[in-house]
PDB file of C-alpha atoms and ligand atoms in Angstrom:
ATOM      1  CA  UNK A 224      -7.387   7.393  29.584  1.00  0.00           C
ATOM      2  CA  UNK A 225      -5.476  10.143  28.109  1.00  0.00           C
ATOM      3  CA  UNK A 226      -4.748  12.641  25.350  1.00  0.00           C
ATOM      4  CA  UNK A 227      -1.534  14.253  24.263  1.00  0.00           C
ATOM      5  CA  UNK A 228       0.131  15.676  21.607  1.00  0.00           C
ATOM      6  CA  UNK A 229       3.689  15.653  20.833  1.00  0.00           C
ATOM      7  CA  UNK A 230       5.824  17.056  17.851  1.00  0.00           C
ATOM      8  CA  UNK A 231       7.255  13.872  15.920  1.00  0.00           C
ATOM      9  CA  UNK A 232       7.238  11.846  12.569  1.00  0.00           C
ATOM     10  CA  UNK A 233       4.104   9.506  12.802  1.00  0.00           C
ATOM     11  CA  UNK A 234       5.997   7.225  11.070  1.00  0.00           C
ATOM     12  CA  UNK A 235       8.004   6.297  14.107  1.00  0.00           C
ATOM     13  CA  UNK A 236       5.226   5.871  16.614  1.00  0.00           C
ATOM     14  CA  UNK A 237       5.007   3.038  19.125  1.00  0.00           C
ATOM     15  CA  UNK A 238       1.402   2.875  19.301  1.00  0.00           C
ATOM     16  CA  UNK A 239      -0.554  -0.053  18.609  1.00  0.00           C
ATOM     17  CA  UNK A 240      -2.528   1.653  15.481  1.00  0.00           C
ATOM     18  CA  UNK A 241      -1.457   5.120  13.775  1.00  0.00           C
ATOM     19  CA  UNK A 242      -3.554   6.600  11.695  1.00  0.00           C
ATOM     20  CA  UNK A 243      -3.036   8.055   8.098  1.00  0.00           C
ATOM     21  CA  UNK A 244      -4.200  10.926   6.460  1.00  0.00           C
ATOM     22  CA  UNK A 245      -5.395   9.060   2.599  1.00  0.00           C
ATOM     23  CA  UNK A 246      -7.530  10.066  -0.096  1.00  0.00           C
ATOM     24  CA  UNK A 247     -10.191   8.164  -0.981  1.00  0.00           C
ATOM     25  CA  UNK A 248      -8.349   6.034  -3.621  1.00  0.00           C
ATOM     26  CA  UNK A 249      -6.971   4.544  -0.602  1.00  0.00           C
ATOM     27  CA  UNK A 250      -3.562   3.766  -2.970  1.00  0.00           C
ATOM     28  CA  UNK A 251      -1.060   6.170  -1.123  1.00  0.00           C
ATOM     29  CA  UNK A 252      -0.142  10.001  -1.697  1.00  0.00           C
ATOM     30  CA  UNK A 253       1.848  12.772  -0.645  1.00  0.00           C
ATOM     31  CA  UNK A 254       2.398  13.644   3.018  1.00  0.00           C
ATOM     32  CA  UNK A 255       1.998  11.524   6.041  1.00  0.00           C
ATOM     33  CA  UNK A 256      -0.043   9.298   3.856  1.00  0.00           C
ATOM     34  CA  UNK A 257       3.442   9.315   1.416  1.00  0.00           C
ATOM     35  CA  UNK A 258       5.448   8.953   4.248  1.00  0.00           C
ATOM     36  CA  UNK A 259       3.857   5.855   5.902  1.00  0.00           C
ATOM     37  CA  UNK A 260       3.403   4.123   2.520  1.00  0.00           C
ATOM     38  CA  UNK A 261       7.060   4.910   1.927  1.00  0.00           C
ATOM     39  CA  UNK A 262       7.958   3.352   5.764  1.00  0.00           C
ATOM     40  CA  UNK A 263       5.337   0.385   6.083  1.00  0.00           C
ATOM     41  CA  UNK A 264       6.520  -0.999   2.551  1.00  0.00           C
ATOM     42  CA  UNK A 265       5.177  -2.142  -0.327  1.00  0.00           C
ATOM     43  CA  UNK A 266       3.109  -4.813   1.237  1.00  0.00           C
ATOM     44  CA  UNK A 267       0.903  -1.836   2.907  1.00  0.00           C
ATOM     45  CA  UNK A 268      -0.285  -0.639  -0.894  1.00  0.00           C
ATOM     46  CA  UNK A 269      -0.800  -4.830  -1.760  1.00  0.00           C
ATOM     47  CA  UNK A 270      -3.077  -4.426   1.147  1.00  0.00           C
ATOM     48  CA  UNK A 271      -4.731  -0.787   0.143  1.00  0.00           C
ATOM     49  CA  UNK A 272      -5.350  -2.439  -3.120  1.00  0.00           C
ATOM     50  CA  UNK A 273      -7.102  -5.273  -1.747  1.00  0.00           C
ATOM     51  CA  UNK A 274      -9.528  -3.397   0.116  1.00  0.00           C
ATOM     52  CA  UNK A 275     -10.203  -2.000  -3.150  1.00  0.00           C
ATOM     53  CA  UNK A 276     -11.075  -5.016  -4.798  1.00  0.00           C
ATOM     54  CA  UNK A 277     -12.900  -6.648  -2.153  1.00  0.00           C
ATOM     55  CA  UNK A 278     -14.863  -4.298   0.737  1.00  0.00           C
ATOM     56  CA  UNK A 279     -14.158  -0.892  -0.827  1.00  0.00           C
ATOM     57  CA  UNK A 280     -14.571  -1.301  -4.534  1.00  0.00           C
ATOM     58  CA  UNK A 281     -15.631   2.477  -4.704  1.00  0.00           C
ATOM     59  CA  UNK A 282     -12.649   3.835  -2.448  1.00  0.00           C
ATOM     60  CA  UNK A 283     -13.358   4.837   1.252  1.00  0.00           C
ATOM     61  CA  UNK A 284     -15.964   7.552   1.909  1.00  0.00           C
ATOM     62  CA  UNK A 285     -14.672  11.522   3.588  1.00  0.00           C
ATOM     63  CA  UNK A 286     -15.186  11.038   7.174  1.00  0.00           C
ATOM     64  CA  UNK A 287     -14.973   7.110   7.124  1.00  0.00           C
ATOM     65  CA  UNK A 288     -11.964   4.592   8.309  1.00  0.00           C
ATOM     66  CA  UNK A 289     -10.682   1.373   7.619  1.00  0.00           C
ATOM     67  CA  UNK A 290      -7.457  -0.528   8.838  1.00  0.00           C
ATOM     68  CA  UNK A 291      -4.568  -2.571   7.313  1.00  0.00           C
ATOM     69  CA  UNK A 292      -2.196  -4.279   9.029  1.00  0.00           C
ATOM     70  CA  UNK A 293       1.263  -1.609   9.444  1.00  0.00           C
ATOM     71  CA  UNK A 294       3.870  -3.860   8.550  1.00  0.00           C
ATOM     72  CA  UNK A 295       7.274  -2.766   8.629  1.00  0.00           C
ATOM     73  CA  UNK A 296       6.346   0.540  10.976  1.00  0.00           C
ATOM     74  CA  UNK A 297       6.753   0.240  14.740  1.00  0.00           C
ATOM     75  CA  UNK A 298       2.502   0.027  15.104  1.00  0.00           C
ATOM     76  CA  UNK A 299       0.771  -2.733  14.376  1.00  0.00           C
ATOM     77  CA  UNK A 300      -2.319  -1.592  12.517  1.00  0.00           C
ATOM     78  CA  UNK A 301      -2.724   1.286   9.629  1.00  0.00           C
ATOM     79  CA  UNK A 302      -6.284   2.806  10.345  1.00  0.00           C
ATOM     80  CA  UNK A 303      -6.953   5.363   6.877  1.00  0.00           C
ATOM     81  CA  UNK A 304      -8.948   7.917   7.074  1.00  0.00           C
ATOM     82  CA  UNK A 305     -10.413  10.654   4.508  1.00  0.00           C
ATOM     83  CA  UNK A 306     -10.351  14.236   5.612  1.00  0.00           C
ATOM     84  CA  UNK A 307     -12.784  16.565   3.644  1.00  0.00           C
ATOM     85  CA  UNK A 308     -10.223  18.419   1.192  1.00  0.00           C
ATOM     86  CA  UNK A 309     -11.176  22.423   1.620  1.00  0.00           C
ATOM     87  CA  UNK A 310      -9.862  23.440  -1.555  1.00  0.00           C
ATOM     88  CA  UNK A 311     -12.818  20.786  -2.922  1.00  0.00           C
ATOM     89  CA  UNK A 312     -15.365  23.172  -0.363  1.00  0.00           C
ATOM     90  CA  UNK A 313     -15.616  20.225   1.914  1.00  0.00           C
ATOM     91  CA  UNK A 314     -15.921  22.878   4.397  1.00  0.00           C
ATOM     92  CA  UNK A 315     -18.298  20.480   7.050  1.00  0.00           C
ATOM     93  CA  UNK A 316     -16.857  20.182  10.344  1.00  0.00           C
ATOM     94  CA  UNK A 317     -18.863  17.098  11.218  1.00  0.00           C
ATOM     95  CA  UNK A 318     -16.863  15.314   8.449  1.00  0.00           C
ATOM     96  CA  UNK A 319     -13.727  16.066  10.216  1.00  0.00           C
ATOM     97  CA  UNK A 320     -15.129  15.084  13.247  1.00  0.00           C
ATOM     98  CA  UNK A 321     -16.107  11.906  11.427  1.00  0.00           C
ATOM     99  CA  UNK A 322     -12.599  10.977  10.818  1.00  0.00           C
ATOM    100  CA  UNK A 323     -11.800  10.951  14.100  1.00  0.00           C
ATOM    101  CA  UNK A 324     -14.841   9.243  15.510  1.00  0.00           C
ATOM    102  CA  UNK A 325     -14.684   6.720  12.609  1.00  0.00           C
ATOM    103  CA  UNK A 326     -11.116   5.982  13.266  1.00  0.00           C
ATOM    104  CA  UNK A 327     -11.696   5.265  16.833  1.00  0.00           C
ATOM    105  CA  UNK A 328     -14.638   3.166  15.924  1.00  0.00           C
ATOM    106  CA  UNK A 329     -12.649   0.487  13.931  1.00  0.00           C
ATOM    107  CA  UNK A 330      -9.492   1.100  16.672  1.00  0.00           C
ATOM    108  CA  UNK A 331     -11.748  -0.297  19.443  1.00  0.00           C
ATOM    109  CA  UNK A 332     -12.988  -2.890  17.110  1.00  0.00           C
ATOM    110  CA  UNK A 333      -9.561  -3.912  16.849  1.00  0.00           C
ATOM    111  CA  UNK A 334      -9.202  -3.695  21.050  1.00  0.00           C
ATOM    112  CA  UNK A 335      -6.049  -1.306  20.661  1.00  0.00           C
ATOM    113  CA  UNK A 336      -5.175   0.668  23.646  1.00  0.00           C
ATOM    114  CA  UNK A 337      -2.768   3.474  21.887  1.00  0.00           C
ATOM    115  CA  UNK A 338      -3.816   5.581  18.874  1.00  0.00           C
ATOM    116  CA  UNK A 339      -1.856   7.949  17.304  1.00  0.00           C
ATOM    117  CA  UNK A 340      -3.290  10.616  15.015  1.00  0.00           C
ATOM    118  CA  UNK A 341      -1.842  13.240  12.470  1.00  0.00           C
ATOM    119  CA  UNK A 342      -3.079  16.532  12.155  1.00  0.00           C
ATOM    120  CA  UNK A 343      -5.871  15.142   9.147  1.00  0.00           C
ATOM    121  CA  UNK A 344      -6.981  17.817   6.606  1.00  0.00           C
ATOM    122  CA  UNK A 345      -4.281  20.297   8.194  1.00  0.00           C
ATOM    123  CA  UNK A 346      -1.766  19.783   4.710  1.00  0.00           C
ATOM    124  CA  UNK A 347      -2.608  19.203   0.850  1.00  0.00           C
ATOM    125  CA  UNK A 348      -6.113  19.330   2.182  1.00  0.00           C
ATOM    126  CA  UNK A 349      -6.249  22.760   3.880  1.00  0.00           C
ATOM    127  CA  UNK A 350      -7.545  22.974   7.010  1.00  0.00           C
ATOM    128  CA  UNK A 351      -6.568  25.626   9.633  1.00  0.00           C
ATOM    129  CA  UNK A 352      -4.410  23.652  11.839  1.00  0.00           C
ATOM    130  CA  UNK A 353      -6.573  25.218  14.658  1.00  0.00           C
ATOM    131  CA  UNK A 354     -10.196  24.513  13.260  1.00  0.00           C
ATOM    132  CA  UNK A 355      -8.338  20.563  13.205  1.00  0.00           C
ATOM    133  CA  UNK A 356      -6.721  20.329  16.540  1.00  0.00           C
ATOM    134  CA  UNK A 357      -9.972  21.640  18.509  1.00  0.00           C
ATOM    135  CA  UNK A 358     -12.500  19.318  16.363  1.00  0.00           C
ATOM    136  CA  UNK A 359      -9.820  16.518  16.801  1.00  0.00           C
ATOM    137  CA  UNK A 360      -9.541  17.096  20.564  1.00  0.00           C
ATOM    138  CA  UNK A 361     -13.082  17.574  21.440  1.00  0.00           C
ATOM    139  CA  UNK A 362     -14.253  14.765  18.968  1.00  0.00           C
ATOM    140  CA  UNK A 363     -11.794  12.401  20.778  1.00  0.00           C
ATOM    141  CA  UNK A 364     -12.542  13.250  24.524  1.00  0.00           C
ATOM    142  CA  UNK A 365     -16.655  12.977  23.235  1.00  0.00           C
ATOM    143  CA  UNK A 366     -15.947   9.522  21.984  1.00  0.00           C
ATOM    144  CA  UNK A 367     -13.859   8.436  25.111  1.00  0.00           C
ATOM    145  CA  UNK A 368     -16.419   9.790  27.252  1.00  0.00           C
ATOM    146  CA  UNK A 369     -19.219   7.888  25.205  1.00  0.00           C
ATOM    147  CA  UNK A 370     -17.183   4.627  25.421  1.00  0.00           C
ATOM    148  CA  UNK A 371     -15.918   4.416  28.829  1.00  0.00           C
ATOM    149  CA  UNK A 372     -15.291   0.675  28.242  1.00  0.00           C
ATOM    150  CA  UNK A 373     -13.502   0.730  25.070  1.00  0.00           C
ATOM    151  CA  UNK A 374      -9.847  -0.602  24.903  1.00  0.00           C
ATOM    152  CA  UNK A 375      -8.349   2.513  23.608  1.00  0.00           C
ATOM    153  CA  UNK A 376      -6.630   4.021  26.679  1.00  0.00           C
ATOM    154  CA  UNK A 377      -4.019   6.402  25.230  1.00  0.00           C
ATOM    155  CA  UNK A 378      -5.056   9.241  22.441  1.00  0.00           C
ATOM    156  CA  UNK A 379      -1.754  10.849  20.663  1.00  0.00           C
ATOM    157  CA  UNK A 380      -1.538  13.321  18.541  1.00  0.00           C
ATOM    158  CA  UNK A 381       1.648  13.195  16.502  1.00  0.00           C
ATOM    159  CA  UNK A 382       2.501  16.959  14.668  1.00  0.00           C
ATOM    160  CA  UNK A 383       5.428  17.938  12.833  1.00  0.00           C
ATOM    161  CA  UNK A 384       6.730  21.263  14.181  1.00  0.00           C
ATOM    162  CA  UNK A 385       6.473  23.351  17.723  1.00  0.00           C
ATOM    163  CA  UNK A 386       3.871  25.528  16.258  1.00  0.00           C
ATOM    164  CA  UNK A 387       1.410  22.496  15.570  1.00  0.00           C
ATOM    165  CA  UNK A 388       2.012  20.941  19.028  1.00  0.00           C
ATOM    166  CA  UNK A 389       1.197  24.643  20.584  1.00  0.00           C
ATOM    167  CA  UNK A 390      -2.478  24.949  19.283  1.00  0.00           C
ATOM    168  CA  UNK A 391      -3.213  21.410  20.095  1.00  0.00           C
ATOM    169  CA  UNK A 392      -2.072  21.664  23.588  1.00  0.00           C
ATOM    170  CA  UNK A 393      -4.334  25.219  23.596  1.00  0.00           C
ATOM    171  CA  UNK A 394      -7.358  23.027  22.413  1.00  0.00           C
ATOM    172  CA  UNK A 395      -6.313  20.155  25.016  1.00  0.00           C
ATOM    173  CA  UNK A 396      -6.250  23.036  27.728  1.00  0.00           C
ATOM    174  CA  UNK A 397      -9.432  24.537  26.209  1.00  0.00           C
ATOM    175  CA  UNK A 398     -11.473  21.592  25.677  1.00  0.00           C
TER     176      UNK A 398
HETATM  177  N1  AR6 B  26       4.237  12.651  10.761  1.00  0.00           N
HETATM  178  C1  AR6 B  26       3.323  13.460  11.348  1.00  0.00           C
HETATM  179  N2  AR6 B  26       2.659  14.433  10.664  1.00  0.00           N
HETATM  180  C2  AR6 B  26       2.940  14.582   9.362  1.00  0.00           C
HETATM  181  C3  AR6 B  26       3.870  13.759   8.666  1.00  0.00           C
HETATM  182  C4  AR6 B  26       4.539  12.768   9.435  1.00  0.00           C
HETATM  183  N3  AR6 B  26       5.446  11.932   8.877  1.00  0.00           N
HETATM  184  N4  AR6 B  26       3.923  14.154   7.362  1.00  0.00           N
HETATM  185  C5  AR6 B  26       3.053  15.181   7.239  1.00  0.00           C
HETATM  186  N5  AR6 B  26       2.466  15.447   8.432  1.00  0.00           N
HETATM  187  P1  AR6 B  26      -1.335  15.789   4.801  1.00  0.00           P
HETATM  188  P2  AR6 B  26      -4.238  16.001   4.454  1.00  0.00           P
HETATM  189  C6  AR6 B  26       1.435  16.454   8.771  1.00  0.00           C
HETATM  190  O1  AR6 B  26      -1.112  16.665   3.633  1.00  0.00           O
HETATM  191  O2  AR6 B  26      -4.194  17.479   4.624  1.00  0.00           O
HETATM  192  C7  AR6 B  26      -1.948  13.170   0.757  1.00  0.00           C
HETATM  193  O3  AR6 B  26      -1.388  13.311  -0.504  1.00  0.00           O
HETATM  194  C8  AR6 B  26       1.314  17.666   7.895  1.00  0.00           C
HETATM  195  O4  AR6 B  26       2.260  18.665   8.290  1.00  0.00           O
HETATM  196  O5  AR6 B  26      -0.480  14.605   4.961  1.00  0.00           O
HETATM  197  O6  AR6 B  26      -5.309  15.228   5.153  1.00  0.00           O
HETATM  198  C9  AR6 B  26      -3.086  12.154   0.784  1.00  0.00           C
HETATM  199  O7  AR6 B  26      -2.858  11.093  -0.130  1.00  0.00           O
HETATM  200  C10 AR6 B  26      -0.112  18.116   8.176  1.00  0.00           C
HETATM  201  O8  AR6 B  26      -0.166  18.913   9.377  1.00  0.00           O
HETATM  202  O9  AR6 B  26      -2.873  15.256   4.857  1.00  0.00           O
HETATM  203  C11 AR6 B  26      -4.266  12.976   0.409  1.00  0.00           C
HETATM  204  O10 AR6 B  26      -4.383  13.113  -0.995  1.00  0.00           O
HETATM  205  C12 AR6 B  26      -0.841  16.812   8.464  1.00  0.00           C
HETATM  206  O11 AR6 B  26       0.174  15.813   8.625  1.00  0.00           O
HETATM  207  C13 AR6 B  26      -3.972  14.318   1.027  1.00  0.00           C
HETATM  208  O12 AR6 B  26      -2.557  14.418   1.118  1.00  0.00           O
HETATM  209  C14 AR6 B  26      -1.774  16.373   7.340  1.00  0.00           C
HETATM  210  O13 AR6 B  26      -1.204  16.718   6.086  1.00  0.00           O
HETATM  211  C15 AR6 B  26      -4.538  14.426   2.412  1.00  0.00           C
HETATM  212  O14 AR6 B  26      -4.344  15.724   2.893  1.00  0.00           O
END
């Protein structure tokens, strides 16, 4: 099993589920969540809305995940997630931690082996990028280690610039 990060547009990823920063209307946004809504197609917000007429009629919960098929992006599966927003004073690392856990949760339940994560909560929703790369990277090696039978064997986390990739590989080294 292992975890990397690398600086590249999530959007391109050839992993088997990438993972999207959303908001809890689950109906698309700015940023990566923008940007994969903009590269799966249109069929990915017919699915988003959906979900929020059938299992998440109230949107999706900070901290929780749910998946969509990816459609016209390289991965196969969309799994959302809902950072806490810190310019809302969802200050609670366990959330964050949450979205991480959560995401591998339904991942596994899907029996993916590759995962690809953006930095979640590090954008519109303000979270140091190093407070998110060391709760990403030691929520991630806690859940691997607590599932050593899972399917998921590869972790990566996708950034979009040098400086990103730099405090995530000091949290990999750290952790
Ligand atoms: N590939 C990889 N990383 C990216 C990409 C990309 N294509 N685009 C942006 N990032 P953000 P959040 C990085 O704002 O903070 C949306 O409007 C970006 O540089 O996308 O969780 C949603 O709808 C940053 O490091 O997500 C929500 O309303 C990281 O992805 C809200 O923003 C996360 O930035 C969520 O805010």
């Amino acid at each position: 099993m292992s975890i990397s990060v690398e600086v590249g547009d999530l959007t391109h990823v050839e992993a088997d589920a990438v993972v999207n920063a959303a908001n809890s209307l689950l109906l698309g946004g700015g940023g990566v969540d923008g940007a994969i809504h903009a590269a799966a197609g249109p069929r990915l917000l017919e699915a988003c809305r959906r979900l929020r007429t059938t299992s998440h009629r109230e949107g999706l919960d900070v901290g929780d995940a749910v998946a969509t098929p990816a459609f016209d992006l390289p991965a196969a599966w969309v799994i959302h997630t809902v950072g806490p927003n810190l310019h809302r004073g969802q200050d609670d690392p366990a959330l964050l931690a949450s979205c991480f856990a959560r995401s591998l949760d339904v991942a596994a339940e899907l029996d993916v082996r590759s995962v690809a994560f953006p930095a979640v909560s590090a954008g519109a929703y303000g979270w140091p990028v190093t407070d998110v790369a060391r709760i990403a990277v030691l929520t991630c090696r806690g859940w691997l280690a607590e599932h050593p039978a899972s399917s998921i064997e590869n972790i990566r986390f996708v950034v979009l610039d040098e400086r990103a990739r730099e405090v995530f590989e000091t949290a990999l080294d750290a952790a």
